[in-house]
Amino acid sequence: GSELKYGPYQNIPPFAYLPMVIHFENNQPFAVAKELVREIEISHWGNVQITEHYNLVHGGAESKGEFSRLDYQARPYVRGASAFRRLVAKLPPRAHSVYYRDEIGNISTSNLWGDSKKTQLEIEPRYPIFGGWKIAFTIGYGLPLQDFLFGIDGKRFLNITFGSPINELVIDTLIVKVVLPEGSKAISPSVPFPVKQRHEVLLVS
């Protein structure tokens, strides 16, 4: 079973403790973003462009020996039990112009579907990712500006997700860059947790 029970214990002095070590097998994929850079660009033309650059590693036990594509394809759920083959990004409902690529080019092994409440992008790397293996890729998509920008007392506020749309992902380092239209001023970010912050780099386009 999946349950361990200890005790009952008697005559234990206050604050007493003994170390306990539990060893178990876990073949669930463990995707870790060593670095994720999110670029959020606000356009005058009613669009928010999101670009996300991922540097991922499988954080599980490192795979030993050589990888055989033939063995893997013959028995993928045995030979590749601990590998992750796909990730799911849950995008906002009206996401459009979605792409998924790496340094080689566009990656066609992805599926996109959605409805009025959500858009879901299922991405599949070019190869299965085993423990210790690394991969880098980029996801990009556009969003309608009116869904995320609102005005109060002459000021404009952008309300958008800070982190990654991939839920089953542990992020070591997250960098968020927000590109505002030229002429923006009195910029004041509000984040519900401590972050390191830098301002204002002029971009020429």
CSV table of C-alpha atoms in Angstrom, one decimal:
chain,number,residue,atom,x,y,z
A,1,GLY,CA,0.0,0.0,0.0
A,2,SER,CA,0.9,3.7,0.1
A,3,GLU,CA,0.5,4.3,3.8
A,4,LEU,CA,3.0,4.0,6.6
A,5,LYS,CA,1.9,3.9,10.3
A,6,TYR,CA,4.2,4.2,13.3
A,7,GLY,CA,3.4,3.9,17.0
A,8,PRO,CA,1.7,4.3,19.3
A,9,TYR,CA,4.6,5.5,21.4
A,10,GLN,CA,4.6,5.8,25.2
A,11,ASN,CA,6.7,7.6,27.8
A,12,ILE,CA,8.3,10.0,25.3
A,13,PRO,CA,10.0,13.0,26.9
A,14,PRO,CA,9.1,16.5,25.6
A,15,PHE,CA,10.9,17.5,22.3
A,16,ALA,CA,12.4,14.1,21.9
A,17,TYR,CA,12.9,13.0,18.3
A,18,LEU,CA,14.7,10.4,16.2
A,19,PRO,CA,15.5,10.7,12.5
A,20,MET,CA,13.4,8.6,10.1
A,21,VAL,CA,14.4,7.6,6.6
A,22,ILE,CA,11.8,6.4,4.1
A,23,HIS,CA,13.0,5.0,0.7
A,24,PHE,CA,10.4,4.5,-2.0
A,25,GLU,CA,10.2,4.4,-5.8
A,26,ASN,CA,8.7,7.3,-7.7
A,27,ASN,CA,8.8,7.2,-11.5
A,28,GLN,CA,6.7,10.4,-11.9
A,29,PRO,CA,8.4,12.9,-14.2
A,30,PHE,CA,10.0,15.8,-12.3
A,31,ALA,CA,10.3,18.8,-14.6
A,32,VAL,CA,12.4,21.7,-13.3
A,33,ALA,CA,12.8,25.0,-15.0
A,34,LYS,CA,16.4,26.1,-14.1
A,35,GLU,CA,15.4,29.4,-15.7
A,36,LEU,CA,12.2,30.8,-17.2
A,37,VAL,CA,12.2,34.2,-18.8
A,38,ARG,CA,8.6,35.6,-19.5
A,39,GLU,CA,8.4,38.6,-21.7
A,40,ILE,CA,5.0,40.4,-21.7
A,41,GLU,CA,4.8,43.1,-24.4
A,42,ILE,CA,1.9,45.6,-24.5
A,43,SER,CA,1.0,46.8,-27.9
A,44,HIS,CA,-0.8,50.0,-29.0
A,45,TRP,CA,-2.8,47.9,-31.4
A,46,GLY,CA,-4.8,46.0,-28.8
A,47,ASN,CA,-2.6,43.0,-28.2
A,48,VAL,CA,-0.5,41.4,-25.4
A,49,GLN,CA,2.3,39.3,-26.8
A,50,ILE,CA,3.7,36.6,-24.4
A,51,THR,CA,7.0,34.9,-25.0
A,52,GLU,CA,8.3,32.3,-22.6
A,53,HIS,CA,11.9,30.9,-22.8
A,54,TYR,CA,12.3,27.7,-20.9
A,55,ASN,CA,15.5,26.0,-19.8
A,56,LEU,CA,14.3,22.7,-18.4
A,57,VAL,CA,16.0,19.7,-16.7
A,58,HIS,CA,14.5,16.4,-15.5
A,59,GLY,CA,15.2,16.7,-11.8
A,60,GLY,CA,14.8,13.0,-11.0
A,61,ALA,CA,17.5,10.4,-10.6
A,62,GLU,CA,19.9,10.6,-13.5
A,63,SER,CA,19.6,7.9,-16.1
A,64,LYS,CA,22.5,5.5,-16.4
A,65,GLY,CA,23.8,3.8,-19.5
A,66,GLU,CA,23.0,4.5,-23.2
A,67,PHE,CA,19.6,5.5,-24.6
A,68,SER,CA,18.2,3.2,-27.3
A,69,ARG,CA,15.5,4.7,-29.4
A,70,LEU,CA,14.6,1.2,-30.6
A,71,ASP,CA,14.1,-0.2,-27.1
A,72,TYR,CA,12.2,2.9,-26.0
A,73,GLN,CA,9.8,2.7,-29.0
A,74,ALA,CA,9.2,-1.0,-28.5
A,75,ARG,CA,8.3,-0.6,-24.8
A,76,PRO,CA,7.9,3.2,-24.0
A,77,TYR,CA,6.0,2.7,-20.8
A,78,VAL,CA,8.7,0.3,-19.5
A,79,ARG,CA,11.9,1.8,-20.8
A,80,GLY,CA,10.6,5.3,-20.4
A,81,ALA,CA,8.5,5.0,-17.2
A,82,SER,CA,10.4,7.9,-15.5
A,83,ALA,CA,10.8,10.1,-18.6
A,84,PHE,CA,8.4,13.0,-19.3
A,85,ARG,CA,7.1,13.0,-22.9
A,86,ARG,CA,4.7,16.0,-22.7
A,87,LEU,CA,3.8,19.0,-20.7
A,88,VAL,CA,0.5,20.9,-20.7
A,89,ALA,CA,0.3,24.7,-20.7
A,90,LYS,CA,-3.1,26.1,-19.6
A,91,LEU,CA,-3.3,29.4,-21.5
A,92,PRO,CA,-6.0,32.2,-21.1
A,93,PRO,CA,-9.2,31.6,-23.0
A,94,ARG,CA,-8.7,33.8,-26.1
A,95,ALA,CA,-5.0,33.0,-26.7
A,96,HIS,CA,-4.1,33.1,-30.4
A,97,SER,CA,-1.1,32.9,-32.7
A,98,VAL,CA,0.3,30.1,-30.5
A,99,TYR,CA,3.7,28.7,-31.3
A,100,TYR,CA,6.2,26.2,-29.8
A,101,ARG,CA,9.8,26.1,-31.1
A,102,ASP,CA,13.4,25.5,-30.1
A,103,GLU,CA,16.8,26.6,-31.6
A,104,ILE,CA,16.3,24.2,-34.5
A,105,GLY,CA,12.9,25.6,-35.5
A,106,ASN,CA,9.2,25.0,-35.1
A,107,ILE,CA,8.2,21.8,-33.2
A,108,SER,CA,5.1,20.2,-34.7
A,109,THR,CA,4.5,17.7,-31.9
A,110,SER,CA,2.0,19.9,-30.1
A,111,ASN,CA,-1.8,20.0,-29.8
A,112,LEU,CA,-3.9,23.0,-29.1
A,113,TRP,CA,-7.5,23.1,-28.1
A,114,GLY,CA,-9.8,25.3,-26.1
A,115,ASP,CA,-13.3,26.8,-25.5
A,116,SER,CA,-14.7,29.9,-24.0
A,117,LYS,CA,-13.2,29.2,-20.6
A,118,LYS,CA,-9.6,28.0,-21.4
A,119,THR,CA,-7.0,27.3,-24.1
A,120,GLN,CA,-4.8,24.3,-23.5
A,121,LEU,CA,-1.5,23.6,-25.3
A,122,GLU,CA,0.0,20.1,-25.0
A,123,ILE,CA,3.7,20.2,-26.0
A,124,GLU,CA,5.9,17.2,-26.7
A,125,PRO,CA,9.7,17.5,-26.8
A,126,ARG,CA,11.6,16.2,-29.8
A,127,TYR,CA,12.8,13.3,-27.6
A,128,PRO,CA,11.7,11.8,-24.2
A,129,ILE,CA,13.4,13.6,-21.2
A,130,PHE,CA,15.1,11.2,-18.7
A,131,GLY,CA,16.7,12.1,-15.3
A,132,GLY,CA,19.4,14.7,-15.7
A,133,TRP,CA,18.6,15.4,-19.3
A,134,LYS,CA,18.0,19.0,-20.4
A,135,ILE,CA,15.9,20.8,-23.0
A,136,ALA,CA,15.4,24.4,-24.1
A,137,PHE,CA,12.3,25.7,-25.9
A,138,THR,CA,10.1,28.8,-26.4
A,139,ILE,CA,6.3,29.2,-26.2
A,140,GLY,CA,4.7,32.3,-27.6
A,141,TYR,CA,1.1,33.5,-27.9
A,142,GLY,CA,-1.0,36.6,-28.2
A,143,LEU,CA,-3.9,37.8,-26.0
A,144,PRO,CA,-6.6,40.4,-26.5
A,145,LEU,CA,-5.5,43.6,-24.6
A,146,GLN,CA,-9.0,44.4,-23.3
A,147,ASP,CA,-9.0,41.1,-21.3
A,148,PHE,CA,-6.1,42.3,-19.1
A,149,LEU,CA,-6.0,46.1,-19.2
A,150,PHE,CA,-8.4,48.3,-17.4
A,151,GLY,CA,-8.6,52.0,-16.4
A,152,ILE,CA,-9.4,53.8,-13.2
A,153,ASP,CA,-9.1,57.5,-12.6
A,154,GLY,CA,-7.1,58.1,-15.8
A,155,LYS,CA,-4.6,55.4,-15.0
A,156,ARG,CA,-4.2,52.1,-16.8
A,157,PHE,CA,-3.7,48.8,-14.9
A,158,LEU,CA,-2.4,45.6,-16.4
A,159,ASN,CA,-3.6,42.5,-14.5
A,160,ILE,CA,-1.8,39.3,-15.8
A,161,THR,CA,-0.5,36.0,-14.5
A,162,PHE,CA,3.0,36.3,-13.1
A,163,GLY,CA,4.2,32.7,-13.3
A,164,SER,CA,4.2,29.8,-15.8
A,165,PRO,CA,1.0,28.4,-17.4
A,166,ILE,CA,2.6,24.9,-17.0
A,167,ASN,CA,1.3,23.7,-13.6
A,168,GLU,CA,3.5,20.6,-13.2
A,169,LEU,CA,6.7,22.6,-13.3
A,170,VAL,CA,9.1,23.6,-10.5
A,171,ILE,CA,10.8,26.9,-11.2
A,172,ASP,CA,14.2,27.7,-9.8
A,173,THR,CA,14.7,31.2,-11.4
A,174,LEU,CA,11.8,33.2,-12.9
A,175,ILE,CA,12.5,36.5,-14.7
A,176,VAL,CA,9.5,38.5,-15.9
A,177,LYS,CA,10.0,41.4,-18.3
A,178,VAL,CA,7.1,43.8,-19.1
A,179,VAL,CA,7.5,45.9,-22.2
A,180,LEU,CA,5.2,49.0,-22.1
A,181,PRO,CA,4.3,51.3,-24.9
A,182,GLU,CA,6.6,54.3,-25.4
A,183,GLY,CA,5.6,57.3,-23.2
A,184,SER,CA,4.4,55.2,-20.3
A,185,LYS,CA,5.2,56.8,-17.0
A,186,ALA,CA,4.5,56.6,-13.2
A,187,ILE,CA,5.1,52.9,-13.5
A,188,SER,CA,4.3,51.0,-10.3
A,189,PRO,CA,4.3,47.2,-10.2
A,190,SER,CA,2.3,45.3,-7.6
A,191,VAL,CA,3.3,41.7,-6.8
A,192,PRO,CA,1.9,39.8,-3.8
A,193,PHE,CA,5.3,38.4,-2.8
A,194,PRO,CA,8.9,39.8,-2.5
A,195,VAL,CA,10.8,40.1,-5.8
A,196,LYS,CA,13.9,41.8,-7.0
A,197,GLN,CA,13.0,44.6,-9.3
A,198,ARG,CA,14.6,46.7,-12.0
A,199,HIS,CA,13.1,49.5,-14.1
A,200,GLU,CA,13.1,51.1,-17.5
A,201,VAL,CA,15.2,50.0,-20.3
A,202,LEU,CA,14.4,51.8,-23.6
A,203,LEU,CA,13.8,49.4,-26.4
A,204,VAL,CA,13.9,50.6,-30.0
A,205,SER,CA,11.7,48.8,-32.5
